[in-house]
Structure formats: structure tokens, C-alpha cells
Amino acid sequence: DYRRLNFRIRKPDIRNMRLRFALRQVIVLTPCLVLSYLWQTNNIYWLVISVFFMMIPFTEHTMQRVRQRVFGTMAGIVLCFIFFTIFPDFGSRVVIMTVANFMIYAADGYGPTVAFITCSALALQSIDSNVPIVLAQRLIYTLLGGGIALLSNRYIFPVRMQKQMQYLFELLRSLREQLTQIGARTTPGDDSRRHQVDQLIIKSYLLSTRAEDLQDSLPELQKISGFEDARKRHMGFLASYLAQYMA
């Protein structure tokens, strides 16, 4: 019965990417949410949204994400200023918002997507407000959110790809050791041993896949040397272990 497989038997590890990212979000977003609740200025929630979408797990990708969101927001603001000046009535704003919503799903890349999201958000938000002020607020909150995201991703539980790769290698080594320790004495019962082996094999596969994705996402000059050899050794161990286990 594979419903008995258990994948959460380890204690929380501060080196784990998901735990570090979750802690960073709590530490950074909570004050932003409290600030937006207490300081109920118009559109202050844009700051929280900007921080949330620019706070990505890996430190190395933060600058690219911030740059794309800032430039996309600036492009959207320029488009809004042009369209709102030419078409100031409510009906035209609804049309602009509708077209922008369609373009969000047709855009290629994060920057253009942000530009159309900006147009959609501002189309109705600025109906009863001063258009230049609303556009300026959008830009200011985006810039502030970018600064907060850059600082937090760098100094608050940062996740660096090479260190995360080393951590995954340690987990894979630990799984190999656990597999070699499974026996009739340590894990009595054929059914219990089979489920324990299945659990470790599946966890090993998931971790290997995550390590490969990290390796592929690194720039060519920053790729982990010897990664392919380490992966082949690990897969060779699993193949040898399963051959002996199934014999």
C-alpha cells in the first residue's frame, strides 16, 4: 500500500531552501502588511504586492526579477499616461482594462506581463483620482518594493544556488547511507523494508531532479564542476542497490 509512504520524517533544517524562503517571507512581509494596515494611504497595498512578487527564493536571480518588474512597471505607466490622456472617459478605461487583461496572457516574458498588469490595475484605479499622482504612487511603491526585495534576499536567510546544490548532495549521500543500513535486523518485516526502500528511492529521485534543475539554471561559468560525474555515481549506486535488493 503506497499510501503508507512518508516523506516528512526529517526535522526542519535551516539550510533547506523552502524553510529559509518561508522565514524570509514572514520576516519581511509581515511588517509590510502591518504598515499597509496602519498607514491607510491610497494604494499602499501596492508596496506589499511589489515586495511579494520580487522576493524570489534564489539571491542570484533577484536583480533580474527586480529589473524586469521595475522596467515593466515604467513601461506600463508610460502606456497608461498616453492612453488615459487620449481616452479619459469611463467606457474607454474599461476597454483598456479588458484589452490589457487579454494581453497579460499573451505576453512573452515577465517584463511585458508586468506592463500589461500595470495598465489593467491603473485603468479603473485612476478613474476618481488624479492620474499623475496615481502613476507616481505606482512607480514609488514599485521602487520601494524592489529595494526591500534586494536587501532582504541578500541579508535575510539568503538562498544561494551553489550552497543549495551542496546541501542537496549531502541529502543524497545521507539517503545512500540509509539505504545501506536497511536490513533484516534494523527493519524487521519484508513489507516494512520494502516501503522504507521505496520511500528513500522516491526521495532520492526527487532530490536528483531538483539538483539537475538547479544545475541547468546556473550560468555556464557558475555550473558545479563534477556535477555530472556525481550524478552518474549516485544513479549507479541506486541501480546496483536495486539489482541486489530485487535479486
mmCIF file of C-alpha atoms in Angstrom, residues 33-224:
data_model
loop_
_atom_site.group_PDB
_atom_site.id
_atom_site.type_symbol
_atom_site.label_atom_id
_atom_site.label_comp_id
_atom_site.label_asym_id
_atom_site.label_seq_id
_atom_site.Cartn_x
_atom_site.Cartn_y
_atom_site.Cartn_z
ATOM 1 C CA LEU A 33 1.319 44.169 5.832
ATOM 2 C CA VAL A 34 1.165 45.836 9.243
ATOM 3 C CA LEU A 35 2.382 49.108 7.723
ATOM 4 C CA SER A 36 -0.225 48.978 4.969
ATOM 5 C CA TYR A 37 -2.934 48.269 7.548
ATOM 6 C CA LEU A 38 -1.943 51.062 9.938
ATOM 7 C CA TRP A 39 -0.894 53.646 7.352
ATOM 8 C CA GLN A 40 -4.006 53.539 5.198
ATOM 9 C CA THR A 41 -2.718 55.736 2.418
ATOM 10 C CA ASN A 42 -4.204 55.297 -1.028
ATOM 11 C CA ASN A 43 -2.789 52.250 -2.815
ATOM 12 C CA ILE A 44 -0.279 51.410 -0.053
ATOM 13 C CA TYR A 45 -1.062 47.748 -0.719
ATOM 14 C CA TRP A 46 0.932 48.084 -3.955
ATOM 15 C CA LEU A 47 4.074 48.057 -1.809
ATOM 16 C CA VAL A 48 3.172 44.655 -0.341
ATOM 17 C CA ILE A 49 2.373 43.266 -3.785
ATOM 18 C CA SER A 50 5.657 44.542 -5.204
ATOM 19 C CA VAL A 51 7.709 43.030 -2.382
ATOM 20 C CA PHE A 52 5.870 39.709 -2.632
ATOM 21 C CA PHE A 53 6.424 39.263 -6.361
ATOM 22 C CA MET A 54 10.046 40.412 -6.328
ATOM 23 C CA MET A 55 11.057 38.301 -3.329
ATOM 24 C CA ILE A 56 12.090 35.099 -5.094
ATOM 25 C CA PRO A 57 13.963 32.205 -3.433
ATOM 26 C CA PHE A 58 17.419 32.497 -5.022
ATOM 27 C CA THR A 59 19.605 35.505 -4.369
ATOM 28 C CA GLU A 60 21.317 35.265 -7.761
ATOM 29 C CA HIS A 61 18.050 35.874 -9.637
ATOM 30 C CA THR A 62 16.819 38.790 -7.526
ATOM 31 C CA MET A 63 18.386 41.596 -9.540
ATOM 32 C CA GLN A 64 16.965 40.250 -12.782
ATOM 33 C CA ARG A 65 13.467 39.963 -11.296
ATOM 34 C CA VAL A 66 13.617 43.481 -9.800
ATOM 35 C CA ARG A 67 14.877 44.944 -13.065
ATOM 36 C CA GLN A 68 12.127 43.250 -15.065
ATOM 37 C CA ARG A 69 9.393 44.389 -12.695
ATOM 38 C CA VAL A 70 10.635 47.987 -12.462
ATOM 39 C CA PHE A 71 11.081 48.362 -16.216
ATOM 40 C CA GLY A 72 7.763 46.618 -16.868
ATOM 41 C CA THR A 73 6.011 48.950 -14.426
ATOM 42 C CA MET A 74 7.630 52.001 -16.029
ATOM 43 C CA ALA A 75 6.545 50.826 -19.486
ATOM 44 C CA GLY A 76 3.005 50.289 -18.210
ATOM 45 C CA ILE A 77 2.947 53.726 -16.622
ATOM 46 C CA VAL A 78 4.013 55.349 -19.903
ATOM 47 C CA LEU A 79 1.304 53.468 -21.790
ATOM 48 C CA CYS A 80 -1.282 54.440 -19.177
ATOM 49 C CA PHE A 81 -0.327 58.101 -19.329
ATOM 50 C CA ILE A 82 -0.720 58.113 -23.114
ATOM 51 C CA PHE A 83 -3.975 56.168 -23.204
ATOM 52 C CA PHE A 84 -5.562 57.949 -20.241
ATOM 53 C CA THR A 85 -4.771 61.314 -21.774
ATOM 54 C CA ILE A 86 -6.354 60.343 -25.096
ATOM 55 C CA PHE A 87 -9.253 58.332 -23.620
ATOM 56 C CA PRO A 88 -10.255 59.866 -20.271
ATOM 57 C CA ASP A 89 -13.857 58.565 -20.052
ATOM 58 C CA PHE A 90 -15.017 55.554 -18.054
ATOM 59 C CA GLY A 91 -16.018 53.430 -21.051
ATOM 60 C CA SER A 92 -12.592 53.796 -22.623
ATOM 61 C CA ARG A 93 -10.925 52.799 -19.345
ATOM 62 C CA VAL A 94 -12.982 49.601 -19.259
ATOM 63 C CA VAL A 95 -11.886 48.807 -22.815
ATOM 64 C CA ILE A 96 -8.248 49.492 -21.892
ATOM 65 C CA MET A 97 -8.512 47.230 -18.862
ATOM 66 C CA THR A 98 -10.133 44.442 -20.911
ATOM 67 C CA VAL A 99 -7.513 44.564 -23.642
ATOM 68 C CA ALA A 100 -4.709 44.679 -21.058
ATOM 69 C CA ASN A 101 -6.134 41.612 -19.319
ATOM 70 C CA PHE A 102 -6.078 39.695 -22.588
ATOM 71 C CA MET A 103 -2.523 40.839 -23.305
ATOM 72 C CA ILE A 104 -1.323 39.627 -19.888
ATOM 73 C CA TYR A 105 -1.800 36.028 -21.040
ATOM 74 C CA ALA A 106 -0.382 36.712 -24.495
ATOM 75 C CA ALA A 107 2.767 38.494 -23.294
ATOM 76 C CA ASP A 108 6.123 36.788 -23.721
ATOM 77 C CA GLY A 109 8.290 37.336 -20.656
ATOM 78 C CA TYR A 110 7.858 38.726 -17.178
ATOM 79 C CA GLY A 111 8.571 42.369 -18.071
ATOM 80 C CA PRO A 112 5.835 42.718 -20.725
ATOM 81 C CA THR A 113 3.434 40.852 -18.450
ATOM 82 C CA VAL A 114 4.066 43.388 -15.669
ATOM 83 C CA ALA A 115 3.494 46.236 -18.134
ATOM 84 C CA PHE A 116 0.026 44.937 -19.037
ATOM 85 C CA ILE A 117 -0.772 44.166 -15.400
ATOM 86 C CA THR A 118 0.065 47.793 -14.614
ATOM 87 C CA CYS A 119 -2.271 49.024 -17.344
ATOM 88 C CA SER A 120 -5.059 46.780 -16.127
ATOM 89 C CA ALA A 121 -4.650 47.807 -12.487
ATOM 90 C CA LEU A 122 -4.453 51.525 -13.219
ATOM 91 C CA ALA A 123 -7.281 51.635 -15.750
ATOM 92 C CA LEU A 124 -10.033 51.764 -13.143
ATOM 93 C CA GLN A 125 -7.925 52.725 -10.128
ATOM 94 C CA SER A 126 -7.351 56.200 -11.539
ATOM 95 C CA ILE A 127 -10.956 56.957 -12.533
ATOM 96 C CA ASP A 128 -11.713 59.048 -9.451
ATOM 97 C CA SER A 129 -8.130 60.100 -8.740
ATOM 98 C CA ASN A 130 -5.543 62.419 -10.150
ATOM 99 C CA VAL A 131 -3.860 60.375 -12.878
ATOM 100 C CA PRO A 132 -0.276 61.701 -12.436
ATOM 101 C CA ILE A 133 -0.457 61.089 -8.672
ATOM 102 C CA VAL A 134 -1.678 57.520 -9.103
ATOM 103 C CA LEU A 135 1.010 56.804 -11.696
ATOM 104 C CA ALA A 136 3.664 58.268 -9.392
ATOM 105 C CA GLN A 137 2.404 56.138 -6.500
ATOM 106 C CA ARG A 138 2.673 53.009 -8.622
ATOM 107 C CA LEU A 139 6.266 53.818 -9.532
ATOM 108 C CA ILE A 140 7.298 54.803 -5.995
ATOM 109 C CA TYR A 141 5.829 51.683 -4.389
ATOM 110 C CA THR A 142 7.448 49.504 -7.034
ATOM 111 C CA LEU A 143 10.863 51.088 -6.454
ATOM 112 C CA LEU A 144 10.494 50.769 -2.681
ATOM 113 C CA GLY A 145 9.425 47.154 -3.067
ATOM 114 C CA GLY A 146 12.425 46.471 -5.291
ATOM 115 C CA GLY A 147 14.798 47.943 -2.716
ATOM 116 C CA ILE A 148 13.239 45.899 0.084
ATOM 117 C CA ALA A 149 13.391 42.725 -2.017
ATOM 118 C CA LEU A 150 17.052 43.281 -2.920
ATOM 119 C CA LEU A 151 18.106 43.850 0.677
ATOM 120 C CA SER A 152 16.028 41.023 2.139
ATOM 121 C CA ASN A 153 17.110 38.472 -0.461
ATOM 122 C CA ARG A 154 20.727 39.381 0.203
ATOM 123 C CA TYR A 155 20.781 39.549 4.005
ATOM 124 C CA ILE A 156 17.737 37.709 5.420
ATOM 125 C CA PHE A 157 18.105 33.940 5.080
ATOM 126 C CA PRO A 158 19.632 34.192 1.596
ATOM 127 C CA VAL A 159 19.472 31.126 -0.640
ATOM 128 C CA ARG A 160 22.493 30.780 -2.878
ATOM 129 C CA MET A 161 22.307 28.213 -5.629
ATOM 130 C CA GLN A 162 25.746 26.652 -5.167
ATOM 131 C CA LYS A 163 25.254 26.211 -1.422
ATOM 132 C CA GLN A 164 21.822 24.736 -2.042
ATOM 133 C CA MET A 165 23.419 22.310 -4.507
ATOM 134 C CA GLN A 166 25.925 21.233 -1.864
ATOM 135 C CA TYR A 167 23.067 20.748 0.568
ATOM 136 C CA LEU A 168 21.251 18.518 -1.930
ATOM 137 C CA PHE A 169 24.413 16.447 -2.405
ATOM 138 C CA GLU A 170 24.581 15.956 1.365
ATOM 139 C CA LEU A 171 20.968 14.788 1.411
ATOM 140 C CA LEU A 172 21.646 12.336 -1.406
ATOM 141 C CA ARG A 173 24.673 10.970 0.437
ATOM 142 C CA SER A 174 22.555 10.593 3.562
ATOM 143 C CA LEU A 175 19.927 8.680 1.584
ATOM 144 C CA ARG A 176 22.560 6.303 0.242
ATOM 145 C CA GLU A 177 23.765 5.650 3.772
ATOM 146 C CA GLN A 178 20.212 4.994 4.944
ATOM 147 C CA LEU A 179 19.673 2.544 2.107
ATOM 148 C CA THR A 180 22.787 0.565 3.008
ATOM 149 C CA GLN A 181 21.633 0.354 6.636
ATOM 150 C CA ILE A 182 18.280 -1.218 5.808
ATOM 151 C CA GLY A 183 18.338 -4.891 6.725
ATOM 152 C CA ALA A 184 16.503 -7.655 8.497
ATOM 153 C CA ARG A 185 17.867 -6.506 11.849
ATOM 154 C CA THR A 186 17.341 -2.763 11.530
ATOM 155 C CA THR A 187 13.982 -3.012 9.729
ATOM 156 C CA PRO A 188 12.238 -6.293 10.518
ATOM 157 C CA GLY A 189 9.487 -7.413 8.206
ATOM 158 C CA ASP A 190 9.615 -7.647 4.403
ATOM 159 C CA ASP A 191 6.716 -5.243 3.989
ATOM 160 C CA SER A 192 8.295 -2.587 6.210
ATOM 161 C CA ARG A 193 11.648 -2.896 4.448
ATOM 162 C CA ARG A 194 10.011 -2.595 1.027
ATOM 163 C CA HIS A 195 8.160 0.559 2.000
ATOM 164 C CA GLN A 196 11.282 2.058 3.550
ATOM 165 C CA VAL A 197 13.296 1.352 0.404
ATOM 166 C CA ASP A 198 10.539 2.731 -1.835
ATOM 167 C CA GLN A 199 10.380 5.888 0.233
ATOM 168 C CA LEU A 200 14.124 6.513 0.059
ATOM 169 C CA ILE A 201 14.301 5.745 -3.670
ATOM 170 C CA ILE A 202 11.493 8.178 -4.470
ATOM 171 C CA LYS A 203 13.031 10.870 -2.272
ATOM 172 C CA SER A 204 16.357 10.286 -3.994
ATOM 173 C CA TYR A 205 14.749 10.705 -7.412
ATOM 174 C CA LEU A 206 13.014 13.949 -6.391
ATOM 175 C CA LEU A 207 16.220 15.396 -4.939
ATOM 176 C CA SER A 208 18.229 14.390 -8.016
ATOM 177 C CA THR A 209 15.693 16.103 -10.256
ATOM 178 C CA ARG A 210 15.859 19.257 -8.146
ATOM 179 C CA ALA A 211 19.661 19.242 -8.317
ATOM 180 C CA GLU A 212 19.564 18.870 -12.113
ATOM 181 C CA ASP A 213 17.142 21.799 -12.403
ATOM 182 C CA LEU A 214 19.455 23.957 -10.282
ATOM 183 C CA GLN A 215 22.468 22.976 -12.365
ATOM 184 C CA ASP A 216 20.657 23.810 -15.601
ATOM 185 C CA SER A 217 19.593 27.227 -14.264
ATOM 186 C CA LEU A 218 23.156 28.279 -13.411
ATOM 187 C CA PRO A 219 25.175 30.347 -15.908
ATOM 188 C CA GLU A 220 27.763 28.335 -17.778
ATOM 189 C CA LEU A 221 30.703 29.751 -15.802
ATOM 190 C CA GLN A 222 28.974 29.100 -12.454
ATOM 191 C CA LYS A 223 27.918 25.493 -13.058
ATOM 192 C CA ILE A 224 29.105 22.986 -10.459
#
